[in-house]
């Protein structure tokens, strides 16, 4: 497995990587959720192609009071995990190399980013679209894989690829969970024992709402309230948002017509967790 930090070296290598090239962008601190994406990449590349994983904690997608500095960076461990999973190349540039001090060009999606995480984290998705654009240019993948855990990110990146004609196919993969239902996340390590114990309530609340929706007709507001109240039973939980939306447009939608996306963001202390359930 090659480990590349230099941008110039990556650009040079890109020209000779065996195709298809399948890219899995990450911020590192890898867990089985990330590794499931890598396993799927391996399947897609077959015997001939190349699996590329990027590890980059991207400063512009963090708000000024967010956890950029304390975000975990166990780089050696990540590389070992990736080597064991048969990854071919890790690209891990430094922030200083990715962004010149006077960088002034960004990529902005303007509709889908106005709701949910985009509303709570202004500028977050501009940071995401800009870095994914840069990674697409540097690695030139045929396929890029993203997790449904970050559903809004996935929707926005699909829109970006469509609207800007990137020659990349986006593939989505399901959320990997702990046995108690908590979605795997690099941020779960920040949870105290008590918070960790309460955190699966997010998924339970979304699942309960899904079950209710399947059994009886229920309004958008009633469903949102149900999810919110259920999560707030956890003494440490502070709900950031609950959304019942159309999975393509991310606009609020009466859940009579499926599919509908049930999504939530919840603070446990300063740790912000997100989760969702797609009801088809
Ligand atoms: P991150 O390192 O948090 O930026 O995530 C990198 C990629 O892994 C994104 O496409 C995420 O959606 C995906 N991902 C993170 N957690 C999970 C999970 N629990 N299950 C599936 N995919 C995930």
XYZ file of N, CA and C and ligand atoms in Angstrom:
863
model
N 0.846 -1.196 0.000
C 0.000 0.000 0.000
C 0.882 1.247 0.000
N 0.612 2.121 -0.958
C 1.373 3.372 -1.007
C 0.736 4.415 -0.103
N 1.580 5.212 0.539
C 1.073 6.342 1.326
C 1.672 7.613 0.722
N 0.799 8.489 0.252
C 1.254 9.694 -0.448
C 0.789 10.925 0.311
N 1.724 11.815 0.588
C 1.334 13.066 1.258
C 1.434 14.257 0.317
N 2.327 14.135 -0.667
C 2.578 15.269 -1.556
C 1.512 15.363 -2.658
N 1.051 16.563 -2.891
C 0.050 16.788 -3.939
C 0.659 16.541 -5.325
N 1.871 17.010 -5.529
C 2.530 16.821 -6.833
C 2.705 15.326 -7.129
N 3.082 14.571 -6.101
C 3.286 13.121 -6.286
C 1.956 12.440 -6.609
N 0.901 12.883 -5.938
C -0.418 12.292 -6.187
C -0.827 12.552 -7.634
N -0.612 13.779 -8.099
C -0.995 14.120 -9.474
C -0.233 13.290 -10.485
N 1.027 13.035 -10.149
C 1.873 12.223 -11.029
C 1.350 10.777 -11.057
N 1.065 10.236 -9.862
C 0.611 8.841 -9.753
C -0.735 8.629 -10.419
N -1.608 9.630 -10.306
C -2.959 9.527 -10.846
C -2.952 9.074 -12.296
N -1.959 9.565 -13.052
C -1.909 9.246 -14.482
C -1.681 7.762 -14.745
N -1.012 7.090 -13.788
C -0.652 5.692 -14.070
C -1.413 4.680 -13.203
N -2.393 5.153 -12.402
C -3.129 4.198 -11.554
C -3.957 3.257 -12.421
N -3.874 1.941 -12.154
C -4.724 1.020 -12.902
C -6.200 1.333 -12.673
N -7.007 1.312 -13.739
C -8.429 1.669 -13.659
C -9.297 0.422 -13.632
N -10.501 0.483 -13.062
C -11.107 1.683 -12.501
C -10.480 2.089 -11.168
N -10.484 3.415 -10.946
C -10.033 3.957 -9.665
C -11.279 4.259 -8.827
N -11.325 3.674 -7.629
C -12.461 3.924 -6.729
C -11.943 4.659 -5.502
N -12.562 5.799 -5.232
C -12.109 6.690 -4.156
C -13.054 6.625 -2.956
N -12.464 6.546 -1.764
C -13.238 6.652 -0.512
C -12.659 7.824 0.280
N -13.317 8.986 0.249
C -12.807 10.122 1.020
C -13.188 9.994 2.503
N -12.233 10.230 3.384
C -12.505 10.182 4.831
C -11.712 11.266 5.548
N -12.068 11.460 6.827
C -11.260 12.321 7.686
C -10.417 11.474 8.642
N -10.311 10.174 8.377
C -9.503 9.311 9.244
C -10.226 8.946 10.521
N -9.448 8.491 11.534
C -10.032 7.902 12.759
C -11.031 6.827 12.325
N -10.499 5.894 11.549
C -11.351 4.957 10.818
C -12.022 3.944 11.743
N -13.248 3.589 11.374
C -14.000 2.554 12.087
C -14.629 1.644 11.041
N -15.413 0.676 11.494
C -15.964 -0.312 10.560
C -16.909 0.327 9.528
N -17.462 1.487 9.838
C -18.295 2.195 8.853
C -17.456 2.603 7.648
N -16.299 3.211 7.927
C -15.385 3.570 6.833
C -14.898 2.308 6.114
N -14.542 1.301 6.906
C -13.913 0.107 6.313
C -14.899 -0.663 5.443
N -16.196 -0.558 5.780
C -17.207 -1.178 4.914
C -17.213 -0.489 3.540
N -16.947 0.809 3.520
C -16.858 1.522 2.233
C -15.626 1.033 1.452
N -14.546 0.800 2.185
C -13.319 0.319 1.531
C -13.550 -1.093 0.976
N -14.227 -1.942 1.757
C -14.532 -3.301 1.271
C -15.351 -3.226 -0.019
N -16.296 -2.297 -0.041
C -17.130 -2.174 -1.242
C -16.294 -1.649 -2.417
N -15.392 -0.735 -2.122
C -14.494 -0.228 -3.172
C -13.699 -1.380 -3.767
N -13.175 -2.241 -2.893
C -12.386 -3.392 -3.363
C -13.216 -4.250 -4.323
N -14.489 -4.428 -3.970
C -15.367 -5.221 -4.829
C -15.514 -4.565 -6.200
N -15.702 -3.240 -6.183
C -15.928 -2.526 -7.440
C -14.682 -2.487 -8.327
N -13.492 -2.422 -7.713
C -12.283 -2.319 -8.547
C -11.912 -3.675 -9.155
N -12.406 -4.760 -8.563
C -12.078 -6.087 -9.084
C -10.595 -6.367 -8.956
N -10.056 -7.155 -9.867
C -8.631 -7.533 -9.759
C -7.716 -6.458 -10.301
N -8.247 -5.662 -11.240
C -7.352 -4.785 -11.995
C -7.196 -3.376 -11.427
N -8.269 -2.868 -10.829
C -8.316 -1.441 -10.531
C -7.583 -1.040 -9.260
N -7.848 0.192 -8.796
C -7.147 0.735 -7.629
C -8.137 1.304 -6.620
N -7.948 0.926 -5.361
C -8.734 1.510 -4.271
C -7.912 2.611 -3.620
N -8.436 3.829 -3.648
C -7.729 4.968 -3.060
C -8.560 5.505 -1.893
N -7.930 5.650 -0.727
C -8.604 6.256 0.428
C -7.890 7.558 0.748
N -8.653 8.633 0.905
C -8.025 9.880 1.339
C -8.320 10.089 2.815
N -7.310 10.558 3.517
C -7.449 10.900 4.938
C -7.084 12.370 5.056
N -8.083 13.190 5.330
C -7.802 14.619 5.400
C -8.859 15.287 6.278
N -8.435 15.860 7.382
C -9.350 16.610 8.253
C -9.375 18.029 7.683
N -10.499 18.363 7.070
C -10.586 19.528 6.193
C -10.997 20.794 6.961
N -10.064 21.709 7.217
C -10.392 22.861 8.080
C -11.646 23.637 7.668
N -11.856 23.953 6.362
C -12.994 24.827 6.034
C -14.374 24.242 6.350
N -14.460 22.936 6.580
C -15.798 22.403 6.871
C -16.120 22.412 8.356
N -15.182 22.929 9.162
C -15.423 23.060 10.605
C -15.734 24.516 10.926
N -16.735 24.725 11.777
C -17.036 26.077 12.238
C -16.007 26.505 13.272
N -15.987 27.819 13.590
C -14.966 28.345 14.504
C -15.029 27.714 15.905
N -16.225 27.288 16.324
C -16.318 26.696 17.667
C -16.453 25.176 17.607
N -16.113 24.607 16.475
C -16.242 23.157 16.341
C -14.904 22.453 16.659
N -14.924 21.114 16.442
C -13.850 20.283 17.006
C -12.680 19.994 16.065
N -12.317 20.967 15.183
C -11.215 20.705 14.238
C -9.928 20.298 14.954
N -9.574 21.051 15.981
C -8.289 20.791 16.640
C -8.279 19.476 17.392
N -9.407 19.161 18.021
C -9.378 17.934 18.831
C -9.864 16.698 18.061
N -10.177 16.875 16.769
C -10.634 15.723 15.974
C -9.544 14.644 16.015
N -9.889 13.377 16.301
C -8.834 12.350 16.459
C -8.070 12.096 15.154
N -6.740 11.906 15.283
C -5.902 11.683 14.091
C -4.930 10.512 14.309
N -5.458 9.299 14.467
C -4.581 8.131 14.691
C -4.044 7.594 13.358
N -3.156 8.365 12.727
C -2.799 8.101 11.336
C -2.171 6.720 11.101
N -1.243 6.338 12.019
C -0.565 5.034 11.818
C -1.554 3.887 11.904
N -2.434 3.986 12.902
C -3.449 2.936 13.075
C -4.347 2.868 11.836
N -4.749 4.024 11.334
C -5.593 4.069 10.130
C -4.904 3.355 8.967
N -3.609 3.637 8.798
C -2.882 3.031 7.672
C -2.818 1.516 7.825
N -2.620 1.045 9.065
C -2.584 -0.410 9.291
C -3.923 -1.044 8.942
N -4.999 -0.398 9.398
C -6.338 -0.923 9.108
C -6.565 -0.992 7.598
N -6.140 0.065 6.894
C -6.371 0.115 5.445
C -5.523 -0.926 4.714
N -4.307 -1.107 5.203
C -3.440 -2.120 4.593
C -4.088 -3.504 4.744
N -4.614 -3.775 5.949
C -5.260 -5.076 6.194
C -6.477 -5.291 5.309
N -7.136 -4.186 4.909
C -8.328 -4.327 4.067
C -7.992 -4.321 2.585
N -6.701 -4.224 2.260
C -6.307 -4.330 0.860
C -6.405 -3.034 0.073
N -6.379 -1.908 0.775
C -6.362 -0.606 0.085
C -5.045 -0.470 -0.693
N -5.089 0.162 -1.867
C -3.875 0.287 -2.673
C -3.103 1.566 -2.388
N -3.830 2.643 -2.119
C -3.149 3.930 -1.968
C -3.884 4.801 -0.945
N -3.105 5.373 -0.018
C -3.660 6.355 0.919
C -3.110 7.718 0.531
N -4.006 8.668 0.330
C -3.569 10.039 0.051
C -3.925 10.889 1.265
N -2.904 11.429 1.903
C -3.120 12.186 3.143
C -2.333 13.491 3.087
N -2.886 14.495 2.393
C -2.157 15.771 2.276
C -2.241 16.564 3.581
N -1.367 17.544 3.728
C -1.479 18.443 4.879
C -2.427 19.594 4.510
N -2.987 20.222 5.539
C -3.906 21.341 5.291
C -3.156 22.483 4.606
N -1.914 22.700 5.016
C -1.138 23.810 4.435
C -0.906 23.580 2.938
N -0.734 22.318 2.552
C -0.535 22.038 1.126
C -1.835 22.104 0.335
N -2.939 21.785 0.982
C -4.220 21.790 0.265
C -4.719 23.209 0.025
N -4.461 24.121 0.976
C -5.005 25.480 0.855
C -3.902 26.521 0.955
N -3.711 27.261 -0.127
C -2.800 28.406 -0.081
C -3.427 29.463 0.828
N -2.599 30.261 1.495
C -3.154 31.259 2.419
C -4.137 32.212 1.728
N -3.934 32.473 0.430
C -4.839 33.403 -0.265
C -5.825 32.668 -1.186
N -6.103 31.399 -0.890
C -7.078 30.654 -1.706
C -8.407 31.408 -1.702
N -9.019 31.559 -2.891
C -10.221 32.395 -2.965
C -11.316 31.792 -3.840
N -11.176 30.524 -4.202
C -12.207 29.878 -5.022
C -12.829 28.744 -4.217
N -14.163 28.725 -4.159
C -14.862 27.651 -3.454
C -15.973 27.117 -4.355
N -16.556 25.996 -3.934
C -17.673 25.408 -4.677
C -18.887 25.419 -3.754
N -19.965 26.063 -4.205
C -21.145 26.161 -3.341
C -22.398 25.616 -4.017
N -23.033 24.678 -3.351
C -24.370 24.237 -3.716
C -25.306 25.162 -2.942
N -26.368 25.660 -3.593
C -27.094 26.744 -2.936
C -28.502 26.399 -2.438
N -29.038 25.235 -2.768
C -30.408 24.907 -2.345
C -30.422 23.926 -1.177
N -29.820 22.757 -1.428
C -29.909 21.654 -0.465
C -29.163 21.961 0.824
N -28.229 22.905 0.756
C -27.429 23.195 1.950
C -28.124 24.155 2.925
N -29.315 24.631 2.560
C -29.946 25.645 3.425
C -30.690 25.021 4.612
N -30.835 23.706 4.622
C -31.619 23.043 5.681
C -30.725 22.114 6.509
N -31.296 21.508 7.510
C -30.680 20.451 8.323
C -29.269 20.844 8.801
N -28.267 20.011 8.505
C -26.910 20.318 8.992
C -26.381 21.626 8.401
N -26.795 21.938 7.178
C -26.333 23.175 6.553
C -26.829 24.402 7.307
N -28.053 24.310 7.845
C -28.609 25.434 8.608
C -27.893 25.572 9.954
N -27.532 24.443 10.563
C -26.867 24.493 11.880
C -25.377 24.780 11.766
N -24.802 24.461 10.601
C -23.351 24.601 10.449
C -23.069 25.443 9.198
N -23.241 26.787 9.304
C -23.075 27.634 8.117
C -21.686 27.436 7.499
N -21.656 27.269 6.188
C -20.370 27.128 5.498
C -19.857 25.698 5.442
N -20.464 24.826 6.217
C -19.961 23.444 6.273
C -19.925 22.792 4.883
N -21.037 22.910 4.146
C -21.103 22.187 2.878
C -20.317 22.878 1.759
N -20.021 24.158 1.929
C -19.092 24.798 0.978
C -17.715 24.161 1.175
N -17.349 23.962 2.444
C -16.082 23.286 2.744
C -16.055 21.888 2.174
N -17.172 21.171 2.312
C -17.237 19.789 1.820
C -17.147 19.763 0.294
N -17.972 20.581 -0.377
C -17.974 20.570 -1.855
C -16.611 20.978 -2.402
N -15.982 21.950 -1.757
C -14.685 22.424 -2.244
C -13.623 21.336 -2.095
N -13.598 20.687 -0.929
C -12.541 19.674 -0.742
C -12.799 18.449 -1.608
N -14.061 18.070 -1.775
C -14.338 16.890 -2.610
C -13.993 17.202 -4.070
N -14.259 18.422 -4.507
C -13.837 18.833 -5.855
C -12.328 18.692 -6.010
N -11.590 19.195 -5.022
C -10.132 19.110 -5.085
C -9.676 17.648 -5.106
N -10.286 16.836 -4.263
C -9.889 15.415 -4.219
C -10.228 14.713 -5.533
N -11.370 15.067 -6.124
C -11.730 14.486 -7.427
C -10.691 14.879 -8.488
N -10.260 16.136 -8.448
C -9.257 16.567 -9.427
C -7.923 15.872 -9.204
N -7.573 15.696 -7.950
C -6.251 15.124 -7.647
C -6.193 13.623 -7.909
N -7.290 12.922 -7.609
C -7.280 11.454 -7.725
C -7.930 10.995 -9.035
N -8.813 11.814 -9.590
C -9.547 11.488 -10.825
C -10.168 10.090 -10.792
N -11.029 9.858 -9.796
C -11.631 8.532 -9.676
C -12.718 8.304 -10.720
N -12.960 7.032 -11.032
C -14.117 6.664 -11.853
C -15.364 6.625 -10.984
N -15.167 6.170 -9.745
C -16.275 6.015 -8.797
C -15.826 6.588 -7.455
N -16.745 7.251 -6.736
C -16.456 7.683 -5.362
C -17.564 7.149 -4.460
N -17.168 6.622 -3.296
C -18.137 5.995 -2.392
C -18.332 6.866 -1.153
N -19.607 7.073 -0.786
C -19.946 7.846 0.408
C -20.983 7.078 1.224
N -21.002 7.322 2.541
C -21.934 6.635 3.429
C -23.248 7.384 3.552
N -24.335 6.639 3.716
C -25.649 7.267 3.926
C -25.760 7.898 5.307
N -24.790 7.630 6.167
C -24.771 8.261 7.496
C -24.841 9.790 7.341
N -24.067 10.308 6.371
C -24.079 11.756 6.094
C -24.983 11.971 4.886
N -26.283 11.804 5.098
C -27.219 11.741 3.983
C -27.272 13.056 3.210
N -27.252 14.159 3.941
C -27.318 15.461 3.264
C -26.058 15.690 2.423
N -24.926 15.295 2.963
C -23.665 15.399 2.213
C -23.760 14.622 0.903
N -24.287 13.415 1.007
C -24.429 12.562 -0.174
C -25.330 13.226 -1.217
N -26.452 13.765 -0.765
C -27.401 14.405 -1.672
C -26.764 15.625 -2.343
N -26.032 16.397 -1.567
C -25.395 17.601 -2.105
C -24.287 17.232 -3.094
N -23.528 16.194 -2.777
C -22.434 15.811 -3.686
C -22.974 15.226 -4.989
N -24.095 14.507 -4.898
C -24.730 14.018 -6.136
C -25.143 15.201 -7.006
N -25.697 16.238 -6.365
C -26.125 17.428 -7.090
C -24.915 18.140 -7.704
N -23.845 18.213 -6.942
C -22.627 18.872 -7.443
C -22.094 18.144 -8.681
N -22.043 16.820 -8.594
C -21.527 16.020 -9.713
C -22.419 16.176 -10.939
N -23.735 16.226 -10.679
C -24.688 16.409 -11.788
C -24.534 17.787 -12.411
N -24.558 18.821 -11.555
C -24.604 20.192 -12.077
C -23.275 20.639 -12.676
N -22.167 20.113 -12.183
C -20.861 20.525 -12.705
C -20.233 19.464 -13.616
N -21.010 18.438 -13.942
C -20.557 17.416 -14.914
C -19.235 16.750 -14.556
N -19.083 16.423 -13.290
C -17.887 15.651 -12.931
C -18.000 14.249 -13.526
N -16.934 13.735 -14.120
C -16.996 12.395 -14.709
C -16.781 11.312 -13.643
N -17.591 11.372 -12.604
C -17.444 10.461 -11.458
C -18.808 9.875 -11.140
N -18.859 8.581 -10.864
C -20.113 7.969 -10.420
C -20.092 7.917 -8.891
N -21.167 8.436 -8.284
C -21.271 8.413 -6.815
C -22.012 7.144 -6.405
N -21.428 6.409 -5.482
C -22.068 5.199 -4.957
C -22.320 5.405 -3.461
N -23.538 5.089 -3.022
C -23.900 5.260 -1.601
C -23.937 3.905 -0.909
N -23.516 3.885 0.354
C -23.542 2.636 1.133
C -24.277 2.846 2.458
N -24.910 1.779 2.968
C -25.737 1.929 4.177
C -24.934 2.223 5.443
N -25.640 2.696 6.447
C -25.020 3.049 7.738
C -24.626 1.781 8.493
N -23.404 1.753 8.986
C -22.955 0.649 9.849
C -23.157 1.080 11.299
N -23.740 0.162 12.102
C -24.121 0.512 13.482
C -23.478 -0.402 14.510
N -23.403 0.103 15.739
C -23.052 -0.739 16.881
C -24.208 -1.705 17.116
N -23.970 -2.787 17.882
C -25.064 -3.723 18.150
C -26.287 -3.042 18.790
N -26.079 -1.985 19.562
C -27.223 -1.305 20.202
C -27.842 -0.231 19.294
N -27.411 -0.154 18.057
C -28.065 0.740 17.093
C -27.345 2.052 16.861
N -26.435 2.441 17.747
C -25.725 3.713 17.552
C -24.913 3.662 16.250
N -25.083 4.672 15.408
C -24.308 4.730 14.163
C -22.833 4.922 14.501
N -21.966 4.143 13.879
C -20.524 4.329 14.113
C -20.137 5.728 13.658
N -19.285 6.367 14.456
C -18.803 7.702 14.121
C -17.464 7.920 14.807
N -16.581 8.641 14.129
C -15.284 8.954 14.752
C -15.488 9.797 16.003
N -16.637 10.473 16.093
C -16.883 11.345 17.242
C -17.417 10.578 18.452
N -17.780 9.295 18.296
C -18.316 8.551 19.445
C -17.292 8.458 20.583
N -15.997 8.550 20.259
C -14.972 8.457 21.322
C -15.055 9.643 22.282
N -15.693 10.732 21.862
C -15.824 11.898 22.742
C -16.923 11.727 23.792
N -17.776 10.700 23.633
C -18.911 10.546 24.546
C -18.447 10.024 25.910
N -19.015 10.582 27.003
C -18.770 10.018 28.335
C -19.530 8.693 28.421
N -19.261 7.927 29.475
C -19.929 6.623 29.621
C -21.450 6.807 29.629
N -21.903 7.836 30.326
C -23.347 8.068 30.424
C -23.932 8.479 29.064
N -23.215 9.363 28.376
C -23.682 9.798 27.054
C -23.709 8.626 26.075
N -22.678 7.793 26.148
C -22.613 6.629 25.253
C -23.801 5.693 25.483
N -24.174 5.597 26.747
C -25.295 4.720 27.093
C -26.611 5.277 26.537
N -26.723 6.602 26.501
C -27.977 7.227 26.064
C -28.054 7.428 24.534
N -26.896 7.452 23.882
C -26.843 7.841 22.465
C -27.663 6.943 21.522
N -27.797 5.626 21.807
C -28.603 4.792 20.889
C -30.068 5.220 20.801
N -30.493 6.069 21.718
C -31.869 6.556 21.693
C -32.184 7.313 20.392
N -31.179 7.885 19.780
C -31.424 8.603 18.515
C -31.970 7.611 17.485
N -31.262 6.506 17.337
C -31.686 5.517 16.352
C -33.025 4.903 16.742
N -33.197 4.623 18.057
C -34.473 4.052 18.507
C -35.634 4.974 18.171
N -35.422 6.272 18.390
C -36.489 7.242 18.116
C -36.847 7.242 16.623
N -35.825 7.188 15.785
C -36.065 7.193 14.334
C -36.765 5.900 13.903
N -36.351 4.799 14.498
C -36.966 3.507 14.158
C -38.423 3.453 14.624
N -38.666 3.955 15.841
C -40.048 3.996 16.350
C -40.930 4.814 15.416
N -40.372 5.933 14.954
C -41.138 6.795 14.049
C -41.413 6.056 12.743
N -40.422 5.331 12.266
C -40.612 4.553 11.036
C -41.743 3.530 11.238
N -41.710 2.840 12.370
C -42.735 1.824 12.632
C -44.116 2.448 12.686
N -44.206 3.571 13.368
C -45.495 4.255 13.490
C -46.028 4.637 12.105
N -45.104 5.172 11.309
C -45.436 5.613 9.957
C -45.963 4.461 9.099
N -45.415 3.305 9.317
C -45.837 2.155 8.524
C -47.200 1.615 8.982
N -47.535 1.870 10.262
C -48.781 1.332 10.814
C -49.978 2.249 10.609
N -49.745 3.554 10.668
C -50.872 4.482 10.601
C -50.468 5.782 9.922
N -51.482 6.526 9.511
C -51.205 7.806 8.885
C -50.849 8.821 9.984
N -49.762 9.506 9.817
C -49.315 10.453 10.847
C -48.741 11.692 10.152
N -49.026 12.852 10.738
C -48.612 14.091 10.067
C -47.123 14.347 10.291
N -46.591 15.199 9.419
C -45.192 15.615 9.516
C -44.872 16.141 10.912
N -45.718 17.087 11.393
C -45.457 17.699 12.706
C -45.504 16.669 13.829
N -46.519 15.793 13.759
C -46.667 14.776 14.808
C -45.448 13.860 14.829
N -44.974 13.515 13.648
C -43.824 12.609 13.559
C -42.558 13.285 14.100
N -42.375 14.536 13.716
C -41.218 15.291 14.233
C -41.252 15.374 15.752
N -42.447 15.690 16.281
C -42.586 15.807 17.739
C -42.302 14.489 18.440
N -42.797 13.426 17.842
C -42.580 12.098 18.408
C -41.082 11.799 18.525
N -40.363 12.074 17.443
C -38.920 11.788 17.426
C -38.206 12.664 18.461
N -38.570 13.954 18.447
C -37.919 14.896 19.358
C -38.152 14.513 20.818
N -39.415 14.234 21.161
C -39.735 13.884 22.554
C -39.019 12.622 22.994
N -38.967 11.664 22.093
C -38.322 10.390 22.417
C -36.827 10.611 22.695
N -36.185 11.400 21.863
C -34.740 11.637 22.055
C -34.505 12.418 23.337
N -35.424 13.362 23.622
C -35.223 14.209 24.798
C -35.458 13.462 26.115
N -35.890 12.225 26.018
C -35.954 11.398 27.237
C -34.561 11.134 27.782
N -33.566 11.217 26.909
C -32.175 11.069 27.368
C -31.777 12.369 28.058
N -31.371 12.280 29.339
C -31.122 13.488 30.119
C -29.977 14.317 29.527
N -29.023 13.680 28.838
C -27.855 14.398 28.322
C -28.073 14.915 26.906
N -29.197 14.587 26.283
C -29.388 14.924 24.868
C -29.981 16.310 24.683
N -29.426 17.048 23.719
C -30.022 18.316 23.310
C -30.234 18.247 21.797
N -31.499 18.269 21.392
C -31.788 18.091 19.965
C -31.383 19.349 19.188
N -30.586 19.174 18.143
C -30.238 20.282 17.260
C -31.358 20.439 16.225
N -31.676 19.361 15.497
C -32.848 19.390 14.626
C -33.396 17.985 14.453
N -34.681 17.961 14.107
C -35.317 16.728 13.631
C -35.921 17.089 12.289
N -35.728 16.234 11.290
C -36.245 16.549 9.952
C -36.997 15.361 9.379
N -38.131 15.670 8.761
C -38.893 14.665 8.010
C -38.984 15.235 6.603
N -38.181 14.689 5.694
C -37.992 15.361 4.397
C -38.010 14.388 3.223
N -38.164 14.960 2.062
C -38.013 14.196 0.826
C -36.512 13.903 0.639
N -36.125 12.656 0.398
C -34.692 12.341 0.338
C -33.955 12.968 -0.849
N -34.671 13.398 -1.881
C -33.988 14.019 -3.021
C -33.862 15.524 -2.872
N -34.948 16.153 -2.393
C -34.929 17.619 -2.322
C -34.576 18.127 -0.922
N -34.681 17.269 0.087
C -34.470 17.604 1.498
C -35.488 18.640 1.997
N -36.569 18.804 1.260
C -37.640 19.711 1.703
C -38.608 18.949 2.617
N -39.140 19.639 3.631
C -40.109 19.025 4.547
C -41.236 18.410 3.728
N -41.688 17.253 4.173
C -42.668 16.532 3.361
C -43.626 15.784 4.278
N -44.919 15.888 4.005
C -45.891 15.075 4.742
C -45.577 13.608 4.454
N -45.432 12.804 5.499
C -44.917 11.452 5.282
C -45.939 10.448 4.752
N -47.040 10.953 4.164
C -48.013 10.014 3.583
C -47.415 9.300 2.381
N -46.648 10.061 1.589
C -46.037 9.455 0.396
C -44.586 9.103 0.679
N -44.270 7.858 0.452
C -42.881 7.437 0.622
C -42.156 7.628 -0.717
N -40.825 7.697 -0.759
C -39.914 7.598 0.376
C -39.836 8.885 1.194
N -39.471 8.711 2.452
C -39.262 9.875 3.302
C -38.013 9.622 4.158
N -37.267 10.681 4.371
C -36.056 10.569 5.196
C -36.353 11.134 6.583
N -36.093 10.333 7.612
C -36.205 10.796 9.001
C -34.783 11.023 9.484
N -34.476 12.253 9.884
C -33.090 12.559 10.246
C -33.046 13.384 11.523
N -31.954 13.245 12.263
C -31.804 14.036 13.482
C -30.340 14.352 13.732
N -30.109 15.492 14.361
C -28.782 15.841 14.878
C -28.969 16.170 16.352
N -28.122 15.618 17.175
C -28.309 15.727 18.628
C -26.964 15.985 19.296
N -26.946 16.976 20.195
C -25.748 17.205 20.999
C -25.797 16.347 22.256
N -24.697 15.671 22.533
C -24.463 15.095 23.866
C -23.266 15.854 24.408
N -23.493 16.788 25.328
C -22.413 17.689 25.719
C -22.024 18.483 24.485
N -20.717 18.531 24.182
C -20.296 19.279 22.988
C -20.195 18.366 21.766
N -20.519 17.090 21.919
C -20.422 16.147 20.799
C -21.727 16.127 20.013
N -21.619 16.418 18.733
C -22.820 16.468 17.899
C -22.890 15.203 17.057
N -23.974 14.437 17.240
C -24.155 13.182 16.503
C -25.293 13.345 15.503
N -25.150 12.696 14.342
C -26.242 12.698 13.368
C -26.628 11.266 13.033
N -27.878 11.106 12.632
C -28.345 9.780 12.232
C -29.576 9.961 11.340
N -29.925 8.926 10.612
C -31.126 9.006 9.779
C -31.628 7.609 9.440
N -32.891 7.574 9.064
C -33.509 6.341 8.572
C -34.274 6.720 7.317
N -34.017 5.979 6.244
C -34.737 6.225 4.988
C -35.901 5.236 4.915
N -37.120 5.758 4.894
C -38.292 4.890 4.848
C -38.747 4.825 3.393
N -38.619 3.620 2.823
C -38.920 3.484 1.382
C -40.333 2.936 1.180
P -15.887 11.016 7.731
O -14.532 10.431 8.022
O -16.744 11.183 8.930
O -15.807 12.240 6.863
O -16.648 9.933 6.841
C -16.087 9.454 5.647
C -17.117 8.642 4.915
O -17.511 7.540 5.721
C -18.402 9.424 4.598
O -18.857 9.068 3.303
C -19.353 8.955 5.667
O -20.712 9.037 5.292
C -18.920 7.505 5.824
N -19.324 6.987 7.138
C -19.048 7.504 8.352
N -19.630 6.778 9.326
C -20.296 5.765 8.703
C -21.116 4.687 9.154
N -21.382 4.484 10.440
N -21.630 3.853 8.226
C -21.384 4.048 6.906
N -20.629 5.051 6.415
C -20.095 5.905 7.298
